[in-house]
Coordinates of C-alpha atoms and ligand atoms in Angstrom, one line a residue:
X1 CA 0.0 0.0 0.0
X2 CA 1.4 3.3 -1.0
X3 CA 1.1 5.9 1.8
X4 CA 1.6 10.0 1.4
X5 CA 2.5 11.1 4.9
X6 CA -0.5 13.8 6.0
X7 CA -1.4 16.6 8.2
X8 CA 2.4 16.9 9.0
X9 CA 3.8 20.6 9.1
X10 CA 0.4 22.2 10.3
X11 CA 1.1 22.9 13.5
X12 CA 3.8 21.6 16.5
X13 CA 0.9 19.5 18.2
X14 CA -1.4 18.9 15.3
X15 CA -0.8 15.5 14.0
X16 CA 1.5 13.6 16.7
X17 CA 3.1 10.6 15.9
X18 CA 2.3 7.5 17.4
X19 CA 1.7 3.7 16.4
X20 CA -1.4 1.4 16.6
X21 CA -1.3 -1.0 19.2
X22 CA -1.0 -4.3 17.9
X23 CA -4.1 -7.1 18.7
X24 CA -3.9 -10.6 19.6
X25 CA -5.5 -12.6 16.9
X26 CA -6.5 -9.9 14.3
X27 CA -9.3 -11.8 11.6
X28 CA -10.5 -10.0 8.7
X29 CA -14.5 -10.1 9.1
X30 CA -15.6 -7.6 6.2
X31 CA -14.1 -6.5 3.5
X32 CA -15.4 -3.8 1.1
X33 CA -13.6 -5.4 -2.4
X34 CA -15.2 -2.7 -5.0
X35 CA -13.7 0.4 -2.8
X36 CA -10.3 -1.6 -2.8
X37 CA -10.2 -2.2 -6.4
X38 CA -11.0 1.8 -6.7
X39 CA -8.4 2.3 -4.4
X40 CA -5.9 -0.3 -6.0
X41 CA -5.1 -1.5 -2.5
X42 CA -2.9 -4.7 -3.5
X43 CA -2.5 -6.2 -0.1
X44 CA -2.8 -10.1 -0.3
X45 CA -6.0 -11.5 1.1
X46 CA -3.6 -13.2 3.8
X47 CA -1.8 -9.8 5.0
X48 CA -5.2 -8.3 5.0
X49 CA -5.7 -8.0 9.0
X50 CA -2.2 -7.7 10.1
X51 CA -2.4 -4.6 8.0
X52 CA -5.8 -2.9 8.9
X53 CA -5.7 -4.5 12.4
X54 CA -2.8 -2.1 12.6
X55 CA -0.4 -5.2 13.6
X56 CA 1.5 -4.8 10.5
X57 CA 3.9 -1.5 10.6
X58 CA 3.9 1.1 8.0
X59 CA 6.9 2.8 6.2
X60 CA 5.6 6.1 7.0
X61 CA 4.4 6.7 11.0
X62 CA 0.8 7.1 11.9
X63 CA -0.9 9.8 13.7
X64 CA -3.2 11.2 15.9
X65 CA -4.7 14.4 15.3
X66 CA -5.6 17.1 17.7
X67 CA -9.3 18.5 17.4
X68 CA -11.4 20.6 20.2
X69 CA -15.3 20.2 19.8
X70 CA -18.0 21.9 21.2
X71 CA -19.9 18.5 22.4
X72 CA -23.9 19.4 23.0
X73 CA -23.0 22.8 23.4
X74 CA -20.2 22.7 25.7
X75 CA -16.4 23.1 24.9
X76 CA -13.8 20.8 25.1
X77 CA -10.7 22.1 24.4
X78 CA -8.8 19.1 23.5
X79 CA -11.0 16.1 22.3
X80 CA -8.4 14.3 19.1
X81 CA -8.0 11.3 17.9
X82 CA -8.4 9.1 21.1
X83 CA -9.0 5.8 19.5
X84 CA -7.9 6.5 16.2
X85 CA -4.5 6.3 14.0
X86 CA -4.0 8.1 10.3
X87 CA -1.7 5.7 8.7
X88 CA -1.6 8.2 5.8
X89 CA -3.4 9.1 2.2
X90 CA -4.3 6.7 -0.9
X91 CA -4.8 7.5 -4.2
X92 CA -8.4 6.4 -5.7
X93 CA -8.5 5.7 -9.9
X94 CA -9.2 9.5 -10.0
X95 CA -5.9 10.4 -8.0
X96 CA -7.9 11.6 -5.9
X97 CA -5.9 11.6 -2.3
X98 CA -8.0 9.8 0.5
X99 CA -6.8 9.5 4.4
X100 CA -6.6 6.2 5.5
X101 CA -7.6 5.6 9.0
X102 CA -7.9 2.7 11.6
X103 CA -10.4 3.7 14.4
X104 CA -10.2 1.1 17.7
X105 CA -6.5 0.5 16.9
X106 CA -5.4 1.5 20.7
X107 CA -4.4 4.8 22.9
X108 CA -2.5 7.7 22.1
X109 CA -1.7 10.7 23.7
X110 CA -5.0 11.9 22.9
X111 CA -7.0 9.0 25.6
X112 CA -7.7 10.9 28.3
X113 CA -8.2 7.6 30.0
X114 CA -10.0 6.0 27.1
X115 CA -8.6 2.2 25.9
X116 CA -8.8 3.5 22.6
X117 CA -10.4 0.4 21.4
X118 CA -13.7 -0.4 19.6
X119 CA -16.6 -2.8 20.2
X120 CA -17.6 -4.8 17.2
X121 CA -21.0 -3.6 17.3
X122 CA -20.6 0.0 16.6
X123 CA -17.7 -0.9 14.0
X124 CA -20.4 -2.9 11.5
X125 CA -23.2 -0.7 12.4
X126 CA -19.8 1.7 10.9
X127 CA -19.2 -0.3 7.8
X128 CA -23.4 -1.4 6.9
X129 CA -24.4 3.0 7.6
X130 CA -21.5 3.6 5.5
X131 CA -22.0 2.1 2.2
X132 CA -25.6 2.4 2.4
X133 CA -25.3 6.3 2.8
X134 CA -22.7 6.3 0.1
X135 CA -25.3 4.2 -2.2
X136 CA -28.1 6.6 -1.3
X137 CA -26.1 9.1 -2.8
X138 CA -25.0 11.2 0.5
X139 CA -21.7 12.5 0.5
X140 CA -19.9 10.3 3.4
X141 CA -16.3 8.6 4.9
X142 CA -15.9 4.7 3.1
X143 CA -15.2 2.1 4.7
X144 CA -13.0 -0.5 3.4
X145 CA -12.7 -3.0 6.4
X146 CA -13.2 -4.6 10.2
X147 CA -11.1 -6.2 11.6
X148 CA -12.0 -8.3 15.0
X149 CA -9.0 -7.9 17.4
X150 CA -9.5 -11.3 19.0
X151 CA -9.6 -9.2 22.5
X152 CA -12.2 -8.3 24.4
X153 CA -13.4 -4.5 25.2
X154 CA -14.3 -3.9 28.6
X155 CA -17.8 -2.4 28.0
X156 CA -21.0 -3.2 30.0
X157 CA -21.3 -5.9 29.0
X158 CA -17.9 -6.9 28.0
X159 CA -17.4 -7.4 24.0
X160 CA -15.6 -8.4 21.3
X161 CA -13.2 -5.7 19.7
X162 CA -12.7 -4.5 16.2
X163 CA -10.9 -2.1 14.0
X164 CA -12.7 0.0 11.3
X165 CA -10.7 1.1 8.2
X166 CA -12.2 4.3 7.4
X167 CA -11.5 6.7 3.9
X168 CA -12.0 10.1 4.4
X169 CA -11.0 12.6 1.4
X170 CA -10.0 14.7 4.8
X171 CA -10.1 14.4 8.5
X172 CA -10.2 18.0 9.0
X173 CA -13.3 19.3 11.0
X174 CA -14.9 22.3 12.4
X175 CA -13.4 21.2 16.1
X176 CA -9.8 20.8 14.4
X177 CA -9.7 25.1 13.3
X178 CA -11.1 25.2 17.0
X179 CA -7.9 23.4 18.5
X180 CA -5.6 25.5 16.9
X181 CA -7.8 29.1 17.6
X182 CA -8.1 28.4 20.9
X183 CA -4.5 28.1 21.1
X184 CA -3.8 31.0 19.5
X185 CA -1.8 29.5 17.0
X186 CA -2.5 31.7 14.2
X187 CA 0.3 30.3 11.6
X188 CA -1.5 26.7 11.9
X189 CA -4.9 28.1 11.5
X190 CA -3.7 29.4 8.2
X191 CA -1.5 26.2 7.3
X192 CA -5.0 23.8 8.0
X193 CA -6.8 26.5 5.7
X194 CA -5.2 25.5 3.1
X195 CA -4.8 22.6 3.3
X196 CA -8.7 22.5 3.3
X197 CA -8.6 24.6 0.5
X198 CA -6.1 23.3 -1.8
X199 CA -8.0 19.3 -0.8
X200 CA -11.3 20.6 -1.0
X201 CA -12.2 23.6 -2.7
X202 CA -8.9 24.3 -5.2
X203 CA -11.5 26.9 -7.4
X204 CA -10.8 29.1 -4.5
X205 CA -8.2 30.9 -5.8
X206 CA -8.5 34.4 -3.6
X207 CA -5.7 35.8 -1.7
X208 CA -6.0 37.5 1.8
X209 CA -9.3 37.6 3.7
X210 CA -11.3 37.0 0.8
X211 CA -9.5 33.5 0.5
X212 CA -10.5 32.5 4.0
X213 CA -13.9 33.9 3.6
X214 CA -14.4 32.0 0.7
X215 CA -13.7 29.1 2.8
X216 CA -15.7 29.7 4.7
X217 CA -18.9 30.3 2.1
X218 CA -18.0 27.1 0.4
X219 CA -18.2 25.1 3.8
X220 CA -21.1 26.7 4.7
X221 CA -22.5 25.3 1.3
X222 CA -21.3 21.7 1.5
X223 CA -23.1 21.5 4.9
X224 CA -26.3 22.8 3.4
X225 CA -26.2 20.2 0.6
X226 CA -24.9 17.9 3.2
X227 CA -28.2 17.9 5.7
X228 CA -30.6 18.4 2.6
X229 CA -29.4 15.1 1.2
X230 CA -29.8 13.6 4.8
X231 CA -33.2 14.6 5.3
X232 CA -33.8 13.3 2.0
X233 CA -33.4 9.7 2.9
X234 CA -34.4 10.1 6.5
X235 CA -31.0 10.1 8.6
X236 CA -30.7 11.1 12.1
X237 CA -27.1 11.9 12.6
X238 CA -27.4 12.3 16.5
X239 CA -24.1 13.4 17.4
X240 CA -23.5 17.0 15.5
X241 CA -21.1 18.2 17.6
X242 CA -18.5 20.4 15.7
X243 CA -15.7 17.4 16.2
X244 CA -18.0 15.0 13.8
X245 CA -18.2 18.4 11.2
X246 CA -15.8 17.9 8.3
X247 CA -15.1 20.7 6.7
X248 CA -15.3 18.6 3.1
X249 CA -19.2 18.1 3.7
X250 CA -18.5 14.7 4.4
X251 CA -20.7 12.5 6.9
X252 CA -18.7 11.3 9.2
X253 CA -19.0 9.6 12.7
X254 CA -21.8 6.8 12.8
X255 CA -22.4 6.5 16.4
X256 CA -25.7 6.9 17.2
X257 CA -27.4 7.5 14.0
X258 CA -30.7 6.4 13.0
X259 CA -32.7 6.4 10.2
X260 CA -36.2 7.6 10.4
X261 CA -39.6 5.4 10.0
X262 CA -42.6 7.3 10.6
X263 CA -42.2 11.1 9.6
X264 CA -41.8 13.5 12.4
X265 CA -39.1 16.6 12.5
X266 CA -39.1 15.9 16.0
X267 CA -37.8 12.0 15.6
X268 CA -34.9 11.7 18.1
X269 CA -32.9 8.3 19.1
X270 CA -29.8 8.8 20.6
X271 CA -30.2 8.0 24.0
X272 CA -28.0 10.9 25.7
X273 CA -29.8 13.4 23.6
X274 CA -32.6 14.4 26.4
X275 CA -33.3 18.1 24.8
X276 CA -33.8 17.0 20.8
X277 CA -31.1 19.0 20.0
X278 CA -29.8 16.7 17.1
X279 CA -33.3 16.0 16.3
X280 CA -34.5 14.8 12.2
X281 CA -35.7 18.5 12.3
X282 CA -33.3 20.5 13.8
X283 CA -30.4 19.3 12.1
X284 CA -30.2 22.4 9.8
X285 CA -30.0 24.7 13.1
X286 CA -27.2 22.7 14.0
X287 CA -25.2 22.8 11.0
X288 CA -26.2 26.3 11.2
X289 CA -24.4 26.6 14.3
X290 CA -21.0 24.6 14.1
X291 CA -20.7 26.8 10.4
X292 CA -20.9 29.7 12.8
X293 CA -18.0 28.4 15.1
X294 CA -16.0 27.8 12.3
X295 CA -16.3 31.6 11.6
X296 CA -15.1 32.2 15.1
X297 CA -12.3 30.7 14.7
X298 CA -11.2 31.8 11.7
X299 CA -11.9 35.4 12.8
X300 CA -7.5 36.1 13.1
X301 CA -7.1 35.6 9.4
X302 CA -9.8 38.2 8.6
X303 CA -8.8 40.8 11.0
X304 CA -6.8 42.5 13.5
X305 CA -10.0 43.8 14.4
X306 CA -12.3 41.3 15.5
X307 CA -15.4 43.3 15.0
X308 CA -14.1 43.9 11.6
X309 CA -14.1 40.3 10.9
X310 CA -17.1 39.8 12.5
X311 CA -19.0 42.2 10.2
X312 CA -17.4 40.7 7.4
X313 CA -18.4 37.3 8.1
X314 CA -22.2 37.4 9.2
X315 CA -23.5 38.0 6.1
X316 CA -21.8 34.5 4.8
X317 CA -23.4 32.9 8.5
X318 CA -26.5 34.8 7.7
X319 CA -27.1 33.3 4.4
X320 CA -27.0 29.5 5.3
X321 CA -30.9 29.4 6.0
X322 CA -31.5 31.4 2.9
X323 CA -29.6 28.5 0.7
X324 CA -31.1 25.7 3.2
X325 CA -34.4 26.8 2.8
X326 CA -33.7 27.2 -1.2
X327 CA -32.2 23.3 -1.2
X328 CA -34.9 22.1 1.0
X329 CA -37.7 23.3 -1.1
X330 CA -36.2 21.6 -4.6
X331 CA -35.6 18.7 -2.2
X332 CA -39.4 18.4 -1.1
X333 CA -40.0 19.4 -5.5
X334 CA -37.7 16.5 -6.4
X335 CA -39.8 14.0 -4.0
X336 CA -42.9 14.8 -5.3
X337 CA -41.5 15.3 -8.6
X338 CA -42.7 19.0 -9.0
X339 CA -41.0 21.9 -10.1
X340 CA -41.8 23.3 -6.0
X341 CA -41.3 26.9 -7.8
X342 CA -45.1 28.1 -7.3
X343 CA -47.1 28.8 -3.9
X344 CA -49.5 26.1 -4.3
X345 CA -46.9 23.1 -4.8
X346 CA -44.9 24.5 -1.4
X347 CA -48.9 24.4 0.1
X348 CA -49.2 21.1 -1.4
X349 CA -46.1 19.9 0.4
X350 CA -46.6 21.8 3.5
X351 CA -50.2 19.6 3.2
X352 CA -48.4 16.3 3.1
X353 CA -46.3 16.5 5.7
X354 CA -48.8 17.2 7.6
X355 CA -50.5 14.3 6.9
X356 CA -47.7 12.2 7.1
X357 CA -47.3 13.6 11.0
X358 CA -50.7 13.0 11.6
X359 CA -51.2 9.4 10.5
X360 CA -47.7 8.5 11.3
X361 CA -46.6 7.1 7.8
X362 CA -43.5 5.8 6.9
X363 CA -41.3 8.3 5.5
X364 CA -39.4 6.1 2.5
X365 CA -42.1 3.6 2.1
X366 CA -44.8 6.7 2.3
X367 CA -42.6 7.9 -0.9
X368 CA -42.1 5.3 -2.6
X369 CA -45.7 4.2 -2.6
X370 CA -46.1 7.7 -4.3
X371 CA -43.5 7.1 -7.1
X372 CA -45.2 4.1 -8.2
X373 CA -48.3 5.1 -8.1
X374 CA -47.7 6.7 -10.9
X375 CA -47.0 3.8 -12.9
X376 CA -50.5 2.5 -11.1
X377 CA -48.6 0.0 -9.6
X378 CA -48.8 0.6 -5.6
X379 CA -51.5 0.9 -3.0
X380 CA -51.1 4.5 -1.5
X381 CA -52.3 5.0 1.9
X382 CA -56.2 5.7 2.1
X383 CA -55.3 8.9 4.2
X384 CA -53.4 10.4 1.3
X385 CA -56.6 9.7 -1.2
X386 CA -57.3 13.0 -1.7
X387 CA -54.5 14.8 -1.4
X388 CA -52.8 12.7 -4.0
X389 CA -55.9 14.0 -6.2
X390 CA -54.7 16.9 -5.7
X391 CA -50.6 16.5 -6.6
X392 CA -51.5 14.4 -9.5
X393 CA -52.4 17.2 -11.0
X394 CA -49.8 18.8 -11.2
X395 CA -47.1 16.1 -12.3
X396 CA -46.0 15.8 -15.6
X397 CA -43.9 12.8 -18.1
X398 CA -40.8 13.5 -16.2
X399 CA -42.2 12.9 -12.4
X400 CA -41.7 9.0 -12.2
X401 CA -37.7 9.7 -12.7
X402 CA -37.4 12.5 -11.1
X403 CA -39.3 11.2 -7.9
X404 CA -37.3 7.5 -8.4
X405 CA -33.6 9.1 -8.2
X406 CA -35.4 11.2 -5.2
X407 CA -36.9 8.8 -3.1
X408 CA -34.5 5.3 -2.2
X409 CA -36.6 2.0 -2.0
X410 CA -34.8 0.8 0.9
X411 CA -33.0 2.2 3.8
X412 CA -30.8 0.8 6.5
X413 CA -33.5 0.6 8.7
X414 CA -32.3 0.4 12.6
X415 CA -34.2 -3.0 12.8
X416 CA -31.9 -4.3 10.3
X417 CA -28.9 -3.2 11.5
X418 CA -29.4 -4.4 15.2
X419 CA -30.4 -7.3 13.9
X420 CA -27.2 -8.1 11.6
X421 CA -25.5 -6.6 14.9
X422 CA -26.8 -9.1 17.2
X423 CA -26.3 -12.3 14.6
X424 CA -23.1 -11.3 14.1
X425 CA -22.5 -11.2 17.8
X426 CA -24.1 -14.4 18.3
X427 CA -22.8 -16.2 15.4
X428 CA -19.7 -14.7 14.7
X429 CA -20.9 -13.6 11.0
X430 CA -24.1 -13.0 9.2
X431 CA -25.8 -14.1 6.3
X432 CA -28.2 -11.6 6.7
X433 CA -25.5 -9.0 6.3
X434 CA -24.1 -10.2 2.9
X435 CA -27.3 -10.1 1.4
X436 CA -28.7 -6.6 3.4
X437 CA -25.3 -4.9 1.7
X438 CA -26.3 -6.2 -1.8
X439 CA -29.5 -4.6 -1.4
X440 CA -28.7 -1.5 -0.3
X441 CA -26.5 -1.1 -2.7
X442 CA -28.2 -0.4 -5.1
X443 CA -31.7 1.2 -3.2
X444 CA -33.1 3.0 -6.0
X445 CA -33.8 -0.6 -8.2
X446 CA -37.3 -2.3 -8.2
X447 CA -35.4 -5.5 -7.5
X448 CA -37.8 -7.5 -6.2
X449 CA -35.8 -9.1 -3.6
X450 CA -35.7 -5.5 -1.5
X451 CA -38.8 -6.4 -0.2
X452 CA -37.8 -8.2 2.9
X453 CA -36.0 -5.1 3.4
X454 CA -38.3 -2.3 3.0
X455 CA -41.0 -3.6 6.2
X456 CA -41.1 -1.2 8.7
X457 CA -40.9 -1.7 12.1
X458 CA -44.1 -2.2 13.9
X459 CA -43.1 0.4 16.8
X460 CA -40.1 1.9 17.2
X461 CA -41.0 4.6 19.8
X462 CA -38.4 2.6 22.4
X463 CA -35.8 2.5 20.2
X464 CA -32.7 4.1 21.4
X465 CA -29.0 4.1 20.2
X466 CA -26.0 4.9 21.9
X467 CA -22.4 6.5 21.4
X468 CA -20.5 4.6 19.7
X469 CA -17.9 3.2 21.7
Ligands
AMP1 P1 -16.7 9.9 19.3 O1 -17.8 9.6 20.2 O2 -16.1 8.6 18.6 O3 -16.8 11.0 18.3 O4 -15.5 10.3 20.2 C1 -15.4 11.5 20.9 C2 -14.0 11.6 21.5 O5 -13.8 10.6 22.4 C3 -12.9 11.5 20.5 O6 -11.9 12.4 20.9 C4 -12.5 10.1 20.6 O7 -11.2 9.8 20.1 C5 -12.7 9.8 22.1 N1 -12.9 8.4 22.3 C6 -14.1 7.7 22.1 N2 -14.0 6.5 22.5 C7 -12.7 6.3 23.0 C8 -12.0 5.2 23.6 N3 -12.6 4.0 23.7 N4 -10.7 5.4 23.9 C9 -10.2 6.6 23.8 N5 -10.8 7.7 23.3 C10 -12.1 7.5 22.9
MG2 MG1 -16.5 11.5 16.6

């Protein structure tokens, strides 16, 4: 595997060296073989675990990164890489440079009394959320392995450990320009800009403020398209906090997610989330939010003056709901497979979800009832009869494929994934999870094997996930 050394030159304490800690019986359990022949990662099927186990040692050293995060509001000053080593960057068949990381591969300097290890649980529900979100067409990390350790984590209850190869086109997040503000360290701040820029958003071609406030307009947009696209297919991330914010409008961190059944803004699982604050609904507010805190840190390369740079930079923080609430419409036009350009579509919509609320449909299988009925082929529910009267009105020949690239089929439902969890746990693989990856794969296709896969739960209001650790 060749490996570019990242993240080094940033900043003294920004990427610190430091090695996985090697497991006792590593055993490959999955292996994502399309994203490794995109990669061209040549390792031989019996070098495979040693390698992203972490057991086997790289020419170029691993590190942790430094990142602060505000954390349900509340600042911590030094979170980083606790559980987590960057072996380095990989070229996909686009030379396009992706950071390679193992996650649950041991301490490092950024613990904080943490075993820097990871259950297998969380590290499928990691690899299954992953490639689904990636087939659903949301921008996301990859993940390209796990690896069981052969040790067990001391969690309650005690389980088996696993390392999770994860491909990120960066690791750089709100929480990491927060680390280096807060110590003042306005030469790094600069050096992680751009980087950002020159990984993520090379067009920007500025010099001076205007470069940095460019940055920070083209963030601000990746994380608009970024929550439309999950409130598209009905994810929950759970755990906003401006650590799990990459600045490249990746998703990243799949914890406590959850993917909604019935429709309700409000729909919250994470079980440490008592207020709702990462709730389906409020997930543009938040996004809102951590794009603010990367302003605030990034106030030293506007200005001397603060208030200066303040002034300058509200009207870039100002215009987030503007674009969100432009994105969100098309979003809601693009369901329906309406142009959502004239008051009575938005009414129309407004109607539905209303509806939807009310009777407590399924989101995806409440839309994709709708697609096909315009090919008369499904049974839409009798308290949508005449609404749909209504909206079928005003579709035209190009709805059905506008609505079908729109609305997935199948979705990794939380039912699903505990279940592959807890056969995997039991069994020590799963059937069920080779043949739920195939599926949702490929979640727009009227294969008719997805229908195993598209019941919803009967009741889900006790469903609660937890931090992934
Ligand atoms: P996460 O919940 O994975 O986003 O983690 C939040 C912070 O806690 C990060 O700084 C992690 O590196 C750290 N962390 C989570 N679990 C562990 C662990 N088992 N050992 C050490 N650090 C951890
Ligand atoms: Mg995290």
């Amino acid at each position: 595997m060749k490996l570019v050394p990242r993240y080094t030159g940033i900043a003294e304490n920004f990427a610190i060296e430091d090695f996985p800690a090697s497991v006792a019986s590593p055993q490959l359990l999955l292996w994502n073989e399309g994203l490794a022949k995109q990669f061209s990662i040549n390792v031989a099927a019996d070098l495979r675990a040693s390698t992203f186990s972490g057991n086997e040692q790289q020419a170029t050293p691993a590190v942790a990164l430094g990142y602060s995060g505000h954390q349900f509001g509340h600042f911590s000053p030094r979170l980083g890489d606790g559980r987590a080593h960057l072996l380095g960057a990989i070229s996909d068949d686009e030379n396009q440079l992706w950071d390679i990381q193992l996650k649950g591969s041991g301490a490092t300097p950024y613990s904080r009394g943490g075993d820097g290890r990871c259950a297998l649980g969380p590290a499928i529900r990691e690899y299954v959320m992953s490639e689904a979100m990636h087939a659903l067409g949301v921008k996301t990390t990859r993940c390209l392995a796990v690896v069981g350790s052969g040790e067990t984590v001391y969690r309650n209850p005690p389980q088996a450990g696993a390392i999770v190869t994860r491909l990120a086109t960066s690791h750089i997040r709100v929480g990491s320009f927060q680390y280096l503000a807060t110590q003042g360290d306005i030469e790094g701040l600069k050096n992680l800009t751009n980087l950002a820029i020159e990984r993520h958003y090379p067009e920007i071609t500025d010099t001076g403020p205007q470069r940095y406030l460019a940055f920070l307009g083209a963030v601000i947009k990746s994380q608009v398209e970024l929550v439309v696209s999950w409130m598209r297919v009905g994810f929950i991330h759970g755990v906003m906090n401006t650590d799990n914010t990459l600045v490249s409008g990746e998703t990243i961190d799949y914890g406590p997610c959850a993917m909604m059944n019935s429709f309700d803004f409000d729909t919250v699982f994470s079980s440490i989330d008592k207020q709702g604050r990462y709730a389906f609904g409020n997930q543009p507010n938040i996004a809102n939010w951590n794009c603010a805190r990367l302003a605030e840190s990034l106030i030293p390369l506007i200005s001397d003056d603060d208030e200066q740079a303040v002034s300058l930079m509200t009207p870039y923080i100002n215009s987030f709901a503007e674009q969100f609430n432009a994105e969100f419409t098309a979003m809601w036009g693009k369901k329906l497979g309406l142009s959502a350009k004239n008051a009575s579509e938005s009414e129309l919509i407004a109607e539905l979800l209303t509806l939807l609320k009310d009777n407590q449909l399924d989101y995806t299988n409440t839309f994709d009832a709708l697609t096909e009925s315009l090919k008369g082929e499904a049974v839409v529910p009798e308290s949508l009869i005449e609404w749909r009267a209504k909206w079928i009105n005003l579709t035209d020949n190009n709805s059905y494929e506008v609505m079908r690239a729109a609305n997935p089929r199948v979705i990794p439902r939380n039912h699903m994934i505990e279940k592959i969890i807890s056969e995997y746990n039991t069994a020590g693989s799963s059937e069920l999870l080779k043949r739920f990856m195939k599926i949702v794969g490929n979640p727009y296709s009227d294969d008719e094997k997805l229908s195993e896969f598209q019941a919803a739960p009967i009741d889900d209001n006790d469903y609660q996930t937890f931090c992934g650790t």
